[in-house]
Every structure is written in C-alpha cells, then in structure tokens.
Short mmCIF file of C-alpha atoms and ligand atoms in Angstrom, two decimals:
data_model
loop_
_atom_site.label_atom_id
_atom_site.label_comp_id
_atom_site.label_asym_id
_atom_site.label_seq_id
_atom_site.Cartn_x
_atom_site.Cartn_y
_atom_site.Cartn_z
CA UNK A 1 120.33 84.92 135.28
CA UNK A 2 122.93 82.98 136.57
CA UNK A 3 126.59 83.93 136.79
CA UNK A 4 129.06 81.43 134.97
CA UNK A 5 131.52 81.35 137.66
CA UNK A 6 128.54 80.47 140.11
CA UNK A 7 127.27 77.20 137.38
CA UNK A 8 130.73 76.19 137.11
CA UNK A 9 131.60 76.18 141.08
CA UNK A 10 127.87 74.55 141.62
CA UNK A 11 128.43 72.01 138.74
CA UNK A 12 131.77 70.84 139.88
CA UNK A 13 130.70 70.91 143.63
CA UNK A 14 128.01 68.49 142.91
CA UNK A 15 129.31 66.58 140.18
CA UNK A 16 127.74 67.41 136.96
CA UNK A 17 131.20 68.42 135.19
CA UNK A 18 134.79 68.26 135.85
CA UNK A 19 137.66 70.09 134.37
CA UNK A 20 139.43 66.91 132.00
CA UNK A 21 142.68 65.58 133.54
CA UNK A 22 142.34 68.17 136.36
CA UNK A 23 144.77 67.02 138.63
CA UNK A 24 147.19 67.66 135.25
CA UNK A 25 146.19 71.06 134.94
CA UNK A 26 143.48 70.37 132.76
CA UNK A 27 143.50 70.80 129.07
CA UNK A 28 141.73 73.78 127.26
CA UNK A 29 138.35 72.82 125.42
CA UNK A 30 137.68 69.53 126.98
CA UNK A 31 135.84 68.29 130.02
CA UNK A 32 134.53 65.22 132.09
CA UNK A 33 130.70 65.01 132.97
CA UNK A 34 130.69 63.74 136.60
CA UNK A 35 127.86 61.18 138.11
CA UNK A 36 125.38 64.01 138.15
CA UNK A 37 126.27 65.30 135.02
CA UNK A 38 125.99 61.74 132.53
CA UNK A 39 122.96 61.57 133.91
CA UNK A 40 121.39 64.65 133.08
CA UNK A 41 123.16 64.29 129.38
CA UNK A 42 121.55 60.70 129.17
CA UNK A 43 118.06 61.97 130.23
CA UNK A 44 118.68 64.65 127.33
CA UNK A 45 119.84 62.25 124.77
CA UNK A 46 117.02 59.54 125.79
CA UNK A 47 114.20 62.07 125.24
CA UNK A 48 115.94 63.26 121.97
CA UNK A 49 115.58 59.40 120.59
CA UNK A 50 112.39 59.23 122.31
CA UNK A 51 110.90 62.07 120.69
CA UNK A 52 113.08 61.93 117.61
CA UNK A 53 113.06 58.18 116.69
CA UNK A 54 111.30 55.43 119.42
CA UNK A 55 107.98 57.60 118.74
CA UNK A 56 107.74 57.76 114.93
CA UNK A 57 107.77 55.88 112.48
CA UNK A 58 109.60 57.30 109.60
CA UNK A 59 112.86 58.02 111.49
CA UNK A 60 115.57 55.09 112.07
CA UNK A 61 118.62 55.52 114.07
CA UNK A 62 122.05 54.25 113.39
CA UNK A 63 125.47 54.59 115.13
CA UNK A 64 128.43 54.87 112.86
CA UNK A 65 132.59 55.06 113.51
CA UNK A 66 133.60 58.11 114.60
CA UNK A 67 136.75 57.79 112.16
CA UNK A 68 135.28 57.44 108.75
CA UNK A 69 137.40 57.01 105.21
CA UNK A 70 138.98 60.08 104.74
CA UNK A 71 137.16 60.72 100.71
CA UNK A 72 133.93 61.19 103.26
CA UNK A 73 135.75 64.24 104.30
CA UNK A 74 136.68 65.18 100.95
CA UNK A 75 132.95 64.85 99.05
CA UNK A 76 131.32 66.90 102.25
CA UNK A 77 134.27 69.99 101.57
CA UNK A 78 135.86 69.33 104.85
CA UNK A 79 139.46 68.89 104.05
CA UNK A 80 139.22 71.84 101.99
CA UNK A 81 137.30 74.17 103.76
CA UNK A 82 136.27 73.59 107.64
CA UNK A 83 138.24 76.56 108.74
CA UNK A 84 138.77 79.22 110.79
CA UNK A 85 141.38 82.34 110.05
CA UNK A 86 143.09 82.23 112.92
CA UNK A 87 145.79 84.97 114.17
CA UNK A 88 148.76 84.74 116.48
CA UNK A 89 150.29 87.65 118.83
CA UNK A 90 153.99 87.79 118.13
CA UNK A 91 155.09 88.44 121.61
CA UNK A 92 152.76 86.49 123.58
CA UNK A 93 152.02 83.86 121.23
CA UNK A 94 148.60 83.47 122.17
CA UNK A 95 146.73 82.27 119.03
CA UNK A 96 142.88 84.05 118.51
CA UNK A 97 140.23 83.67 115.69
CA UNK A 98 140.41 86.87 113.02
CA UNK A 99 136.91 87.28 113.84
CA UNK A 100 137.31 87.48 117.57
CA UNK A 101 139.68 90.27 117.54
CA UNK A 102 138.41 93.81 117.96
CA UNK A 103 138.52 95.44 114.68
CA UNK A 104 140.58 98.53 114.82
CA UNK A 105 139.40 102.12 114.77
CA UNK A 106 139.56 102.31 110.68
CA UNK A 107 137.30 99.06 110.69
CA UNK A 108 139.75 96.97 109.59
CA UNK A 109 141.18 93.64 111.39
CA UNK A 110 142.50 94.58 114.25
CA UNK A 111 146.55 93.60 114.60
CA UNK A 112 146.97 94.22 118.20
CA UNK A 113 146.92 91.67 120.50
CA UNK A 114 143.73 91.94 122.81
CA UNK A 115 145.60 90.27 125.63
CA UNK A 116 149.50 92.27 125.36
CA UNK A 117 148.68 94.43 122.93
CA UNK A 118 151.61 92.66 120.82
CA UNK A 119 151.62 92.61 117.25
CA UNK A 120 149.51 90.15 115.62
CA UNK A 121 150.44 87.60 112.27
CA UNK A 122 148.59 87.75 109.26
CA UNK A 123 145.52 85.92 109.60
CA UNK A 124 145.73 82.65 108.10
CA UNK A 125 143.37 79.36 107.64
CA UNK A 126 143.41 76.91 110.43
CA UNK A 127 141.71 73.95 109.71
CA UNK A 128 139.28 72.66 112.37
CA UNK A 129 139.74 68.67 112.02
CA UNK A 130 141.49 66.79 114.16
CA UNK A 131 144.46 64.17 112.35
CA UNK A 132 145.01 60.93 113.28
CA UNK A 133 147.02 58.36 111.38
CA UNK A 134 145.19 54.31 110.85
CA UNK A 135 147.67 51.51 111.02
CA UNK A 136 151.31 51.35 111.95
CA UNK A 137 152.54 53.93 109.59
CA UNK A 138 152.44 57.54 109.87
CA UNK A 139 152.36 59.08 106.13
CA UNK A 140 150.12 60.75 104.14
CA UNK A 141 148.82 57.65 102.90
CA UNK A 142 147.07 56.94 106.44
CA UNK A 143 145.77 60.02 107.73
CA UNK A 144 142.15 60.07 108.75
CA UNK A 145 140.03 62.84 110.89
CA UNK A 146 137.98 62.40 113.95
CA UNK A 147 134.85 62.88 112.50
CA UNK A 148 134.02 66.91 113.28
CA UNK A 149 129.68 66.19 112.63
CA UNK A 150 127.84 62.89 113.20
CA UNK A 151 125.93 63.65 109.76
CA UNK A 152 128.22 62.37 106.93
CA UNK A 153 128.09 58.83 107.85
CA UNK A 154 124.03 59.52 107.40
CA UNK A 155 124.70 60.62 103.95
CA UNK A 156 127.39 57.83 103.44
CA UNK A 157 125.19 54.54 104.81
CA UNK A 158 121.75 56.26 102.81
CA UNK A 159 121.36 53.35 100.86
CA UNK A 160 122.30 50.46 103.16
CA UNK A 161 120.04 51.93 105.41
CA UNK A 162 117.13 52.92 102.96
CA UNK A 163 117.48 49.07 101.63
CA UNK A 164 118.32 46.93 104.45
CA UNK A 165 115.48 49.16 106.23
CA UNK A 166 112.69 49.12 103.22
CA UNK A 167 112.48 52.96 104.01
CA UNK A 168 110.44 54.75 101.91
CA UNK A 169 111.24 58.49 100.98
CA UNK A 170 110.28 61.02 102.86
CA UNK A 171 112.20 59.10 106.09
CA UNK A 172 115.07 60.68 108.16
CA UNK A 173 118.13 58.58 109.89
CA UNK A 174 118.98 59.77 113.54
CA UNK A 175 122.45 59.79 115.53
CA UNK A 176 123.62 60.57 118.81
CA UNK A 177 127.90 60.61 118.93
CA UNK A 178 131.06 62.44 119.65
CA UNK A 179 132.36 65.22 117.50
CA UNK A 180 135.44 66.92 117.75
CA UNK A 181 136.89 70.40 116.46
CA UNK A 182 140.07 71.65 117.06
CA UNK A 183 138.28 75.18 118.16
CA UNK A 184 140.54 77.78 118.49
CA UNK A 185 139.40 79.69 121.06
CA UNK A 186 137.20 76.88 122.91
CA UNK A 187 135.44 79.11 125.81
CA UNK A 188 132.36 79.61 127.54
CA UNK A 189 132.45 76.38 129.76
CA UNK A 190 130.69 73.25 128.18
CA UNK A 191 129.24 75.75 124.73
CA UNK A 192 132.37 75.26 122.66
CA UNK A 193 134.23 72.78 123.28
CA UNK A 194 136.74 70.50 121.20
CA UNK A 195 135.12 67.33 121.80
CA UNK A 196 131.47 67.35 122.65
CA UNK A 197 128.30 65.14 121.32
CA UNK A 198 125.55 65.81 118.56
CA UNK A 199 122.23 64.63 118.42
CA UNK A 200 121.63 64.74 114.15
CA UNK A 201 118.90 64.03 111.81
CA UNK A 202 118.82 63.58 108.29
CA UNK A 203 115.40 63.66 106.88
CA UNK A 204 115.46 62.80 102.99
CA UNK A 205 112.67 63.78 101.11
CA UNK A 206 111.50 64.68 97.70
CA UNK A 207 112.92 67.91 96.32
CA UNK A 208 109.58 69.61 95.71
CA UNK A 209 108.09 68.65 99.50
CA UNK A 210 111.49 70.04 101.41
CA UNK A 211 109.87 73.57 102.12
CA UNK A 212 106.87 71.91 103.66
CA UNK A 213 109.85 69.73 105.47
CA UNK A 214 112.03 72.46 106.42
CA UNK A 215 108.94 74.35 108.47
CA UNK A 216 107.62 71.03 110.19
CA UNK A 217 110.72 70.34 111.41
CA UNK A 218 111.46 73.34 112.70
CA UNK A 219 108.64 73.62 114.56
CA UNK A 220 108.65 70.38 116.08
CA UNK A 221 112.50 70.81 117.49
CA UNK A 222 111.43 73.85 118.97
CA UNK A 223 108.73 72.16 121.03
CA UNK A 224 111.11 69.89 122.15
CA UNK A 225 113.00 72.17 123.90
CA UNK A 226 110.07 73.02 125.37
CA UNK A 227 108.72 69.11 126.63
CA UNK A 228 112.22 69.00 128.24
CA UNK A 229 111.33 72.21 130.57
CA UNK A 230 113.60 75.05 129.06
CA UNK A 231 112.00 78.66 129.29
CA UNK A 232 109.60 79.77 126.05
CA UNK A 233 111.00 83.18 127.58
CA UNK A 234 114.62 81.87 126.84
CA UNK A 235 114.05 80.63 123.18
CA UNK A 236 113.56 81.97 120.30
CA UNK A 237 114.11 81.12 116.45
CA UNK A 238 116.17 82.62 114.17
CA UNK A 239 116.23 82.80 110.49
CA UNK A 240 119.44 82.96 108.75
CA UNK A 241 119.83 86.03 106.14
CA UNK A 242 120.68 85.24 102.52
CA UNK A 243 124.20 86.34 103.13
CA UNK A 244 124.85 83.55 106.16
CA UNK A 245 123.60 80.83 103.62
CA UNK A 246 126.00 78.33 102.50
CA UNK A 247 125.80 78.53 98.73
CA UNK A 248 123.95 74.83 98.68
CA UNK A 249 121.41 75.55 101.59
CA UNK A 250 117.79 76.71 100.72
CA UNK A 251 117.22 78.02 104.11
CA UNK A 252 118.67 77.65 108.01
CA UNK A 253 117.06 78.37 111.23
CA UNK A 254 118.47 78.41 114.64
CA UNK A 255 117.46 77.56 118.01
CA UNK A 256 118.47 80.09 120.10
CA UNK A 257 119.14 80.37 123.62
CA UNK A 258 119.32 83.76 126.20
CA UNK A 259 122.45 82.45 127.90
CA UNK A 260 124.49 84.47 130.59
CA UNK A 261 126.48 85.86 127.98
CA UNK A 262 123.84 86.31 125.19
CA UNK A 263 121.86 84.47 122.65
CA UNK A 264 123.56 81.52 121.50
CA UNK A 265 122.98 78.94 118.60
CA UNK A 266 121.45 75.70 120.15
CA UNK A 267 120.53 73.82 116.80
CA UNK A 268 120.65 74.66 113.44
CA UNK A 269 117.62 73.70 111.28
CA UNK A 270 118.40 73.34 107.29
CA UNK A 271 117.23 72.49 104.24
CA UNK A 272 120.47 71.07 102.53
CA UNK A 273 119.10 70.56 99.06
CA UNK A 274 120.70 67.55 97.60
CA UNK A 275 124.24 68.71 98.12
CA UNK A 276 125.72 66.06 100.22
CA UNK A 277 123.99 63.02 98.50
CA UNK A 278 125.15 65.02 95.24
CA UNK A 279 128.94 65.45 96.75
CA UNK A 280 129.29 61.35 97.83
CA UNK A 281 127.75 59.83 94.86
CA UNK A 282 130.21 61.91 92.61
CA UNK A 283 132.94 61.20 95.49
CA UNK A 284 132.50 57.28 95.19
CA UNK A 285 131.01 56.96 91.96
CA UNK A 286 128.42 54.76 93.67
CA UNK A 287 124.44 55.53 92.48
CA UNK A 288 122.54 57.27 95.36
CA UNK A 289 119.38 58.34 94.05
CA UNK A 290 116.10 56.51 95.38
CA UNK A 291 113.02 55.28 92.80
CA UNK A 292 109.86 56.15 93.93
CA UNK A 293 107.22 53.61 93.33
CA UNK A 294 104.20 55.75 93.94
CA UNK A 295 105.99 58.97 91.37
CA UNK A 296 107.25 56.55 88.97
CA UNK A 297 110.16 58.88 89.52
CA UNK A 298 114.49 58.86 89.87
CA UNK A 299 115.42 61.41 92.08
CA UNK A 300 118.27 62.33 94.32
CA UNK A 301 116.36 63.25 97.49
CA UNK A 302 116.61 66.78 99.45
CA UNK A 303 117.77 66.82 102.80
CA UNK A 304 116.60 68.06 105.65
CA UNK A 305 119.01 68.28 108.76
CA UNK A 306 117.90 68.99 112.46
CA UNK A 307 121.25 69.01 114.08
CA UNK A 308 121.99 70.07 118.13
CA UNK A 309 124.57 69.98 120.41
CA UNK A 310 124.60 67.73 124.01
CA UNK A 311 126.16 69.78 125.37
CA UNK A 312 124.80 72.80 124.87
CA UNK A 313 121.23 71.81 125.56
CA UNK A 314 122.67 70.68 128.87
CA UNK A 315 124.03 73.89 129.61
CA UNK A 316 120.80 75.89 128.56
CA UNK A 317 118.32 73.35 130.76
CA UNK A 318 121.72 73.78 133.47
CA UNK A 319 121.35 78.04 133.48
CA UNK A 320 117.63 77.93 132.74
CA UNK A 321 116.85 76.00 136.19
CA UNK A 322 119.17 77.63 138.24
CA UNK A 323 117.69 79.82 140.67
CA UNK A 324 118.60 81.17 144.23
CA UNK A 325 115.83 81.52 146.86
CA UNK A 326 115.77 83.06 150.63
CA UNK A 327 114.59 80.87 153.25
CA UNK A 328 114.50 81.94 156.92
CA UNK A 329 117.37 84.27 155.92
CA UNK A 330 119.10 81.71 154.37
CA UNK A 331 120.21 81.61 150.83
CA UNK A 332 118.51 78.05 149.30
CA UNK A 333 119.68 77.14 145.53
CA UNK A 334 117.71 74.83 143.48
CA UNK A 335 117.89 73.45 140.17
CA UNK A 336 114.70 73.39 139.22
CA UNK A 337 115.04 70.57 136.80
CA UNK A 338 111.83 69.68 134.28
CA UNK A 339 111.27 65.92 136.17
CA UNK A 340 111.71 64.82 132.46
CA UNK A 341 115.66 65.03 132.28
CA UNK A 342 116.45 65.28 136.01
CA UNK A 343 119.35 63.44 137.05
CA UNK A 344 117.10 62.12 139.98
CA UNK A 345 114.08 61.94 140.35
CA UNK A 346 113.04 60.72 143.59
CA UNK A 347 115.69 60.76 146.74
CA UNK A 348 114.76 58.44 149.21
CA UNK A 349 116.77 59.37 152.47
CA UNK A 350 116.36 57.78 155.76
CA UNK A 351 116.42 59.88 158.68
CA UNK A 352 119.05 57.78 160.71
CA UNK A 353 121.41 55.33 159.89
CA UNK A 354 119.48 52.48 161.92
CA UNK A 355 116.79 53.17 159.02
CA UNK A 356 118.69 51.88 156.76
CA UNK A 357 116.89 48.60 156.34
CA UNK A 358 113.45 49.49 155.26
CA UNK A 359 114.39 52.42 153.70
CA UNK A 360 116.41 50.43 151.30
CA UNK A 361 113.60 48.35 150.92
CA UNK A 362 111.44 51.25 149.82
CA UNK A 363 114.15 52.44 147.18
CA UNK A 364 114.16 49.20 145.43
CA UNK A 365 110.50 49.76 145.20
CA UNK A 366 110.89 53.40 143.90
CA UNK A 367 113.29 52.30 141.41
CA UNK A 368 111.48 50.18 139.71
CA UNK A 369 109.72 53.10 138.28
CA UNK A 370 111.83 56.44 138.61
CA UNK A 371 115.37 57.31 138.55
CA UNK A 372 115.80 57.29 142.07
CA UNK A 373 119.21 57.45 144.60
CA UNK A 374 119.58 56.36 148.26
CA UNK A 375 121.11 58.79 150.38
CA UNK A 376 122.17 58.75 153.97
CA UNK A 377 125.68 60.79 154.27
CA UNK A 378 125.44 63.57 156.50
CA UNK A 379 122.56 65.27 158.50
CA UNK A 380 118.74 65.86 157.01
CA UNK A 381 119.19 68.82 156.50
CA UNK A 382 122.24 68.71 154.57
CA UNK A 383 120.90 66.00 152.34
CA UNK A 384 117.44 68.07 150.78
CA UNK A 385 120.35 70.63 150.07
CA UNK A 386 122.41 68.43 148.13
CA UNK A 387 119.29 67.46 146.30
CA UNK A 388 117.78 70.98 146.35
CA UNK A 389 121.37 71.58 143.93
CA UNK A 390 121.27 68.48 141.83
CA UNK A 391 117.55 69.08 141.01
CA UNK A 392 115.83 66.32 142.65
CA UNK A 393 111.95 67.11 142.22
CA UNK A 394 110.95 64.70 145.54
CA UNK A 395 112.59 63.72 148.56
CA UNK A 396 111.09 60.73 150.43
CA UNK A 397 112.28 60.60 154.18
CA UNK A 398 111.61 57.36 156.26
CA UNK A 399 111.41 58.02 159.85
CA UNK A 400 111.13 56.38 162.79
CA UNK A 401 107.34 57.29 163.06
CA UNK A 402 107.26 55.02 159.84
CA UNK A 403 108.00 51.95 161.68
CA UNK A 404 104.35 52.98 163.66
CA UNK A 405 102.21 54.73 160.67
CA UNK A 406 103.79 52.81 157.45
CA UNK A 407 103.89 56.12 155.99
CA UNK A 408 106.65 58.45 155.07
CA UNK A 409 107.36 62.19 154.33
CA UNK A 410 107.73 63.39 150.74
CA UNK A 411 109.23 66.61 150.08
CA UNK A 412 108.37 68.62 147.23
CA UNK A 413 111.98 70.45 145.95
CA UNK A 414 109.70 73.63 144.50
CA UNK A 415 107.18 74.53 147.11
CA UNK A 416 109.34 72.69 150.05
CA UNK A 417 105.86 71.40 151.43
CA UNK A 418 105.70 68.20 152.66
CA UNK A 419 103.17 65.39 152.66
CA UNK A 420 102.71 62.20 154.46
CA UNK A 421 102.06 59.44 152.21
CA UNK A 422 101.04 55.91 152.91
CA UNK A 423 104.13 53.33 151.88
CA UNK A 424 102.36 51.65 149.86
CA UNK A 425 100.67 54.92 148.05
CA UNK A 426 104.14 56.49 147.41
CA UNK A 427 104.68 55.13 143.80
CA UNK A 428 101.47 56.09 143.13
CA UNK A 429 101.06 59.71 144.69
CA UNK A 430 104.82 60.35 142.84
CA UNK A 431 103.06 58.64 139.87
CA UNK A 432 100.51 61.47 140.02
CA UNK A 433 103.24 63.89 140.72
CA UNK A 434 104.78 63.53 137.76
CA UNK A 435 102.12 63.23 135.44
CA UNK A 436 101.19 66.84 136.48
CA UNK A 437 104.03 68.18 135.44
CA UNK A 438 104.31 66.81 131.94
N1 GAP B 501 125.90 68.92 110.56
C1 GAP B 501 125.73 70.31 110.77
C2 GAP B 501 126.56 70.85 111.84
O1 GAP B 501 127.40 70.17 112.41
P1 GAP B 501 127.01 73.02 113.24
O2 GAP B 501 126.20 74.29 113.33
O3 GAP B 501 128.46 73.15 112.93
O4 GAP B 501 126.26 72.13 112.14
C3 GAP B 501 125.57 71.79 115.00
O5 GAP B 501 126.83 72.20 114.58
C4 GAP B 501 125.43 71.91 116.51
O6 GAP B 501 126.51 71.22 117.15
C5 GAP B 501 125.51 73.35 117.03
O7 GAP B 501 124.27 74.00 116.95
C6 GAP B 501 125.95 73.12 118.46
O8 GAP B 501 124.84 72.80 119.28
C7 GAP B 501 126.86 71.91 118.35
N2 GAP B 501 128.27 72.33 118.29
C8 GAP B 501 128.96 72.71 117.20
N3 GAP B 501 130.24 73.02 117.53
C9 GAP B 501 130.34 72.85 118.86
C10 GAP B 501 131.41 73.00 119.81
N4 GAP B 501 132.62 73.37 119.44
N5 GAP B 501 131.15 72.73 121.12
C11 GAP B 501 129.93 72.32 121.52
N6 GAP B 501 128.89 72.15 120.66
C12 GAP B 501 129.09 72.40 119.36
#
C-alpha cells in the first residue's frame, strides 16, 4: 500500500491537491484541490447524484446555505454538545484531543505532553463549530456557525420540500456541500480536515419500515463504492456496538476503508429514529409530521441517513489505485483510476508540434463523448507518464503515419499495449473500451 508521503508528493506534483495559501505557509486542516484534483472530486460527486438521485425516483436533491439560523443548531444539540475534550501542553502549548493522548501506565489520561513531554491542562470541552457573526454588528445577538453537516437543512426544508415536491413518504432528500469543523488535531492529509464536502441523504420513512430501510441502504452505498472501482479487498462494513450508539439512533454502520494508516470511517449509515424531525418541530413550534393517505395515519417519519465524506472517498479511490510497476528497469507509477471517476479519460497527444492541427481536430471529436485533454508539452514519452500518474485509462497519439493511414495509436494505461485504430473508429473502439470495464 502506498506511503502517504509518496500520495502527497505525487498529488501535488500532478495537481490533484495543494497545500491552502502555500506560498503563506499554509494553514493546518485546509487544502486546495488542483486541476486534476476538482476533477476527480466532480467525477465522485456526479456519480454520487447519479446513483443517489438522477437514477431514482424517490430521492430529490436540494442545495441549502451553508450558514443556517442559529436555533437549527440548537434543536440538532450542536451548540451544546459537538465537542471534543481537548488538552493543552503547558510548556509547548501545543493543543491535542484527550483521546489522542497516550493514556498513562495506571490507565488513566495521560498528562504528559506526547510531543515535550510538558505537563498537560485539564482536559476541557472544545466545541467543534466554527463562529461567524451576520450583519454589521458583532454581539451575541448575531452569531451564526458554518454549518459543521449538510443534513440539518434536510430536516429543516422537510416540508417545503415534501409539499412543493408532492413527495410521498418513504422518499429521501440528497445534498452535496461544504462542511466545516474546527478539528483539533486535523491530520492525515485530505481524511480530516476543517473544511471538506459531504455527500448526505435523508431518507424519511415510516417508523415501522426503517429496519427494512436501514439494511437496503446500507447495502446499496456499499455497492457504490464498488461501481466507482475501489477494492472489495479494501472495504468492509462495520456495525456500531450498543455502547457507540447515540442515545436516539436505532443502529449505525460504517463504511470502512484499509487506508495506509488503518481502517478508517468512510460513511456512516444510520437509522436516526425521529429525533431530528422531533428536535426542530419542538425547536420552531412549526408541525412536521406527514399524513399518509394510503395508512390513514399522522406520523412523524423515521430517518434514515447515508452520509460520506468527498474527500475521503477521494483519498480511498486516490491510495486504492496507486500502484508502482517495473518496466525495462524502470520504475512506472500509475493510477489506475476506475474510467468511471477518472479525471481524464482519453489523452489525445500529437506526436509533434506540426500535428497540432488534426490532432485538435480529433479532440473536439473525442470530447464530445469523454472527458478528454489535449496534450503536447514535452516529449512522448514524458507525456504517457504524466498520464500514466493522473490515471488516464487511453492515450490516443496522432502521428505522422496518420496523415497516410487515417488511423492513430491508442494506448491502453493498464496493459501499455497499443492498437491502431481507424480515425473514424476511435469513438467507437473507446466506446467499447469503456463499456468493458463498467
Ligand atoms: N450527518 C452525520 C454526520 O455528519 P459524521 O460521521 O460526523 O456524520 C459523516 O460525518 C462523514 O463526513 C464521515 O464519514 C466522513 O466521511 C466525513 N467527515 C466528517 N468529518 C470530517 C473531517 N473533519 N474531514 C473530512 N471528512 C469528514
């Protein structure tokens, strides 16, 4: 498996991701997703909606503020308890989470510092929202959070959405949008970070049919990960024990992930009872339950929530298709990228500059039905390796035997072999390509 300093170099080399505000230094838990990079997150996020809303028809998207009215924050238990104990070293001042310090040898908390070796505070609670103030003024009246899940807006806009929509329970309400959480220890690159994006869904459903709810969608998410090319080997679910619960939840699952520095929560599955419809309509006051015309029945529906991170499915599929080969002594590395969410998926390259012409003419043709780059800077050779490292699946090279054949060279990124394809065959032999590897 990969190395993290190796992703990092090769992800920053190529453009995928950028430390934020580098030439400042940076700043801890944030970062910038290069050309590369948005593309591969946009690929993720496109099949997510795909799969999640554009291909069913009792799911509905939406796209709310990320800065909601702060009671939102108080109904879903945010404001008064979204935190972390959090400890600080008295000489260095570093600042850690309780739970991240080594516990000492009589098993309690340890209080030395595991970077000096200073003494450490008490631990206290930190919490994880981020303030911001709306309007001119700066006082408690106009403090508001950056919204630290994409979920309670769901719960919030139920009914407009369930009305406006003539949705009728058992339907779920999708989002794809920043979150942000003042993490303490933000670490392991892109996996926990203080601003990052969530891909939620709320499925609302009668209470009595949530178990039935709970195990389809957990099953279905985990084929997803699947469809977009990540290793069965690599995944597994996880069940939370009774003592993990929150007290509301009738049952969580995770999708787990074998990353370079263990397994690692990629989604958590949960059946959320009616908690958070509960927690708003007593919050506002304002009548959330749904009337069932086929029950002849009031009920405040049961949620369902399938809820995963951008960024950290982008950093699974980014270690999972990493690999390092030996050609002719050489080292080759590829990222073997499922064609699905590959940042590119054809490369059309001509072999000389004085090329140029018709091989521009053949990418406008290819992109018209892949994602597809031109790409003449630097030698051939240099170019497939470029592509070899941002995952293209094909390479098309025009040559100057084109001009005489009308055909062209397509490189295959896996097996390196390469086949010469009529021009006018090439959308159709990629076509066939690509269809293979569904
Ligand atoms: N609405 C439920 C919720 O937000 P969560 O387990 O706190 O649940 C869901 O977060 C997912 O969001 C996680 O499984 C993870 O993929 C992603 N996530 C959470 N905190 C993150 C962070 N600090 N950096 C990157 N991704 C994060």
């Amino acid at each position: 498996m990969v190395e993290m300093d190796v992703l990092v170099s090769l992800c920053k080399r190529r453009g995928f991701i950028y430390q934020s505000s580098e030439i400042y230094g940076g700043i801890n838990g944030f970062w910038d997703f290069g050309p590369v990079g948005c593309e591969l997150k946009r690929r993720i996020k496109d099949s997510w909606w795909k799969r999640m809303v554009q291909t069913r028809d009792d799911v509905v998207g939406i796209d709310t503020s990320i800065v909601a009215h702060p009671q939102t924050w108080i109904a879903s238990g945010h404001v008064a308890s979204f935190n972390d104990p959090m400890v600080d070293c008295k000489a260095c001042k570093r600042r850690f989470r309780a739970d991240d310090v080594p516990a000492s040898e009589d098993g309690s908390t340890g209080h030395i510092c595991p970077e000096c070796g200073g003494e450490l505070t008490e631990a206290r609670e930190f919490n994880l929202m981020f303030q911001t103030h709306v309007g001119a003024t700066a006082d408690n009246a106009s403090v508001a959070y950056l919204r630290p899940e994409t979920c309670q807006s769901i719960f919030t806009q139920f009914k407009n959405v369930q009305m406006s929509g003539r949705m009728k329970v058992p339907f779920g309400i999708a989002q794809i949008g920043k979150a942000f959480r003042n993490e303490i220890t933000p670490r392991n690159f892109i996996f926990r970070s203080r601003e990052f994006e969530q891909m939620e869904m709320e499925f609302f459903c009668h209470p009595s049919e949530s178990d039935k709810w709970y195990e389809y969608w957990i099953s279905y998410r985990f084929e997803w990960f699947k469809n977009i090319g990540v290793k069965p080997e690599g995944l597994r679910l996880r069940p939370h024990e009774h003592r993990e619960l929150a007290h509301y939840a009738k049952g969580c699952t995770d999708v787990e992930y074998k990353m370079p520095f263990g397994w690692s929560e990629m989604e958590g599955i949960a059946n959320r009872s009616d908690y958070d419809l509960g927690n708003h309509m007593r919050e506002s006051g304002k009548d959330l339950t749904y009337f069932d015309e086929g029950r002849k029945e009031k009920f405040l529906p049961y949620v369902v929530e399938t809820s995963v991170g951008v960024d950290r499915t982008a950093l699974a599929v980014l270690c999972d298709a990493y690999r390092e080969e030996e050609v002719k002594g050489e080292k080759r590395v590829v990222m073997g990228f499922h064609p699905s969410v590959a940042p590119v998926q054809v490369g059309v390259l001509p072999l000389s500059g004085k090329l140029a012409e018709p091989a521009k003419k053949l990418e406008i043709d290819v992109r018209r039905h892949f994602v597809s780059e031109y790409d003449d800077a630097g030698s051939i050779g240099k170019r497939y390796r470029r592509h070899d490292e941002i995952g293209t699946p094909f390479c098309v090279t025009y040559d100057f035997e084109s001009e005489n054949d009308h055909a062209v060279t397509v490189r295959d990124r896996d097996t390196m072999a390469q086949d010469r394809i009529a021009i006018e065959k090439v959308v159709e032999y990629l076509r066939d390509k690509f269809a293979f590897s569904k």
